[in-house]
């Protein structure tokens, strides 16, 4: 057995201060890491909670079928999807009309008619 083991002799005051500082820094870094992980989990939870029931329906659910009636001489010029709306641009006898529909229910939400100045 060796009589000079490191655990047997007392620490110098300077060494004790260094060890105390390292312990304090480890506690601070551990607490900071804990706060950062809690913030990320909180943001993920908030976004999931905020979505509510707005997620897309499951593949097994029957898709919504809606028929939108257009005038006889109308022609679809373009379509676009933005957030929770579908916009359909229609040419009706030379006049342009934009109709918007709710993406989930496919119900009409608005109509914008564009015409020439007299």
mmCIF file of C-alpha atoms in Angstrom:
data_model
loop_
_atom_site.group_PDB
_atom_site.id
_atom_site.type_symbol
_atom_site.label_atom_id
_atom_site.label_comp_id
_atom_site.label_asym_id
_atom_site.label_seq_id
_atom_site.Cartn_x
_atom_site.Cartn_y
_atom_site.Cartn_z
ATOM 1 C CA UNK A 1 0.000 0.000 0.000
ATOM 2 C CA UNK A 2 1.196 3.442 -0.825
ATOM 3 C CA UNK A 3 0.934 6.070 1.859
ATOM 4 C CA UNK A 4 0.802 9.024 -0.581
ATOM 5 C CA UNK A 5 -2.620 8.464 -2.187
ATOM 6 C CA UNK A 6 -4.271 11.624 -3.552
ATOM 7 C CA UNK A 7 -7.516 11.104 -1.626
ATOM 8 C CA UNK A 8 -5.731 11.019 1.755
ATOM 9 C CA UNK A 9 -4.052 14.425 1.772
ATOM 10 C CA UNK A 10 -6.062 17.651 2.291
ATOM 11 C CA UNK A 11 -6.471 20.139 -0.587
ATOM 12 C CA UNK A 12 -4.746 23.473 -0.763
ATOM 13 C CA UNK A 13 -7.135 26.447 -0.376
ATOM 14 C CA UNK A 14 -6.344 27.527 -3.959
ATOM 15 C CA UNK A 15 -7.205 24.057 -5.292
ATOM 16 C CA UNK A 16 -10.429 24.023 -3.278
ATOM 17 C CA UNK A 17 -11.410 27.377 -4.832
ATOM 18 C CA UNK A 18 -10.743 26.050 -8.341
ATOM 19 C CA UNK A 19 -12.830 22.947 -7.668
ATOM 20 C CA UNK A 20 -15.654 25.092 -6.240
ATOM 21 C CA UNK A 21 -15.569 27.329 -9.363
ATOM 22 C CA UNK A 22 -15.673 24.309 -11.686
ATOM 23 C CA UNK A 23 -18.639 22.904 -9.761
ATOM 24 C CA UNK A 24 -20.451 26.261 -9.986
ATOM 25 C CA UNK A 25 -19.800 26.482 -13.739
ATOM 26 C CA UNK A 26 -21.058 22.915 -14.195
ATOM 27 C CA UNK A 27 -24.254 23.777 -12.283
ATOM 28 C CA UNK A 28 -24.759 26.903 -14.392
ATOM 29 C CA UNK A 29 -24.205 25.032 -17.668
ATOM 30 C CA UNK A 30 -26.492 22.197 -16.532
ATOM 31 C CA UNK A 31 -29.250 24.655 -15.581
ATOM 32 C CA UNK A 32 -28.847 26.506 -18.890
ATOM 33 C CA UNK A 33 -29.121 23.227 -20.810
ATOM 34 C CA UNK A 34 -32.223 22.284 -18.818
ATOM 35 C CA UNK A 35 -33.862 25.657 -19.574
ATOM 36 C CA UNK A 36 -33.010 25.345 -23.287
ATOM 37 C CA UNK A 37 -34.472 21.832 -23.538
ATOM 38 C CA UNK A 38 -37.597 22.955 -21.658
ATOM 39 C CA UNK A 39 -37.995 25.903 -24.074
ATOM 40 C CA UNK A 40 -37.741 23.650 -27.135
ATOM 41 C CA UNK A 41 -40.237 21.167 -25.694
ATOM 42 C CA UNK A 42 -42.528 24.082 -24.787
ATOM 43 C CA UNK A 43 -42.438 25.510 -28.324
ATOM 44 C CA UNK A 44 -43.146 22.096 -29.840
ATOM 45 C CA UNK A 45 -46.028 21.564 -27.416
ATOM 46 C CA UNK A 46 -47.444 25.015 -28.143
ATOM 47 C CA UNK A 47 -47.373 24.447 -31.893
ATOM 48 C CA UNK A 48 -49.050 21.056 -31.564
ATOM 49 C CA UNK A 49 -51.680 22.515 -29.220
ATOM 50 C CA UNK A 50 -52.270 25.490 -31.538
ATOM 51 C CA UNK A 51 -52.878 23.189 -34.510
ATOM 52 C CA UNK A 52 -55.893 21.745 -32.709
ATOM 53 C CA UNK A 53 -57.870 19.708 -35.221
ATOM 54 C CA UNK A 54 -56.462 21.415 -38.297
ATOM 55 C CA UNK A 55 -54.289 18.518 -39.372
ATOM 56 C CA UNK A 56 -55.110 16.863 -42.664
ATOM 57 C CA UNK A 57 -57.676 14.087 -42.381
ATOM 58 C CA UNK A 58 -56.458 10.502 -42.288
ATOM 59 C CA UNK A 59 -56.133 8.637 -45.576
ATOM 60 C CA UNK A 60 -58.978 6.334 -44.572
ATOM 61 C CA UNK A 61 -61.408 9.265 -44.269
ATOM 62 C CA UNK A 62 -63.608 9.891 -47.285
ATOM 63 C CA UNK A 63 -62.454 12.928 -49.287
ATOM 64 C CA UNK A 64 -64.834 15.852 -49.575
ATOM 65 C CA UNK A 65 -66.586 16.147 -52.925
ATOM 66 C CA UNK A 66 -68.078 19.488 -53.931
ATOM 67 C CA UNK A 67 -69.295 20.630 -57.318
ATOM 68 C CA UNK A 68 -68.986 24.338 -58.050
ATOM 69 C CA UNK A 69 -71.300 25.493 -60.814
ATOM 70 C CA UNK A 70 -69.872 27.939 -63.325
ATOM 71 C CA UNK A 71 -71.704 29.932 -65.999
ATOM 72 C CA UNK A 72 -71.902 28.274 -69.411
ATOM 73 C CA UNK A 73 -69.257 30.464 -71.093
ATOM 74 C CA UNK A 74 -66.834 30.422 -68.110
ATOM 75 C CA UNK A 75 -63.349 28.974 -68.275
ATOM 76 C CA UNK A 76 -60.900 28.321 -65.433
ATOM 77 C CA UNK A 77 -57.730 30.338 -66.019
ATOM 78 C CA UNK A 78 -55.693 29.278 -62.979
ATOM 79 C CA UNK A 79 -55.814 27.872 -59.465
ATOM 80 C CA UNK A 80 -53.657 28.534 -56.423
ATOM 81 C CA UNK A 81 -53.447 27.309 -52.837
ATOM 82 C CA UNK A 82 -52.426 29.627 -49.989
ATOM 83 C CA UNK A 83 -52.566 28.641 -46.305
ATOM 84 C CA UNK A 84 -56.153 27.470 -45.813
ATOM 85 C CA UNK A 85 -57.706 28.795 -49.033
ATOM 86 C CA UNK A 86 -57.977 27.716 -52.667
ATOM 87 C CA UNK A 87 -58.214 30.528 -55.204
ATOM 88 C CA UNK A 88 -59.695 29.840 -58.628
ATOM 89 C CA UNK A 89 -59.379 32.457 -61.379
ATOM 90 C CA UNK A 90 -62.226 32.289 -63.888
ATOM 91 C CA UNK A 91 -62.723 34.053 -67.228
ATOM 92 C CA UNK A 92 -66.425 34.725 -67.744
ATOM 93 C CA UNK A 93 -67.004 36.269 -71.166
ATOM 94 C CA UNK A 94 -63.905 38.460 -70.979
ATOM 95 C CA UNK A 95 -64.376 39.450 -67.298
ATOM 96 C CA UNK A 96 -62.044 37.969 -64.717
ATOM 97 C CA UNK A 97 -63.399 36.645 -61.424
ATOM 98 C CA UNK A 98 -61.479 35.145 -58.511
ATOM 99 C CA UNK A 99 -63.374 32.732 -56.270
ATOM 100 C CA UNK A 100 -61.908 31.481 -53.011
ATOM 101 C CA UNK A 101 -62.792 28.286 -51.165
ATOM 102 C CA UNK A 102 -61.964 26.948 -47.712
ATOM 103 C CA UNK A 103 -59.333 24.220 -48.083
ATOM 104 C CA UNK A 104 -60.839 21.896 -45.457
ATOM 105 C CA UNK A 105 -64.530 22.131 -46.246
ATOM 106 C CA UNK A 106 -64.322 23.305 -49.887
ATOM 107 C CA UNK A 107 -67.091 25.801 -49.147
ATOM 108 C CA UNK A 108 -66.958 29.172 -50.980
ATOM 109 C CA UNK A 109 -65.476 31.965 -48.867
ATOM 110 C CA UNK A 110 -65.322 34.887 -51.273
ATOM 111 C CA UNK A 111 -65.667 36.245 -54.774
ATOM 112 C CA UNK A 112 -63.743 39.082 -56.408
ATOM 113 C CA UNK A 113 -64.954 40.395 -59.763
ATOM 114 C CA UNK A 114 -62.517 42.363 -61.878
ATOM 115 C CA UNK A 115 -63.925 44.495 -64.661
ATOM 116 C CA UNK A 116 -62.767 47.265 -66.970
ATOM 117 C CA UNK A 117 -63.440 50.914 -66.205
ATOM 118 C CA UNK A 118 -66.250 52.420 -68.269
#
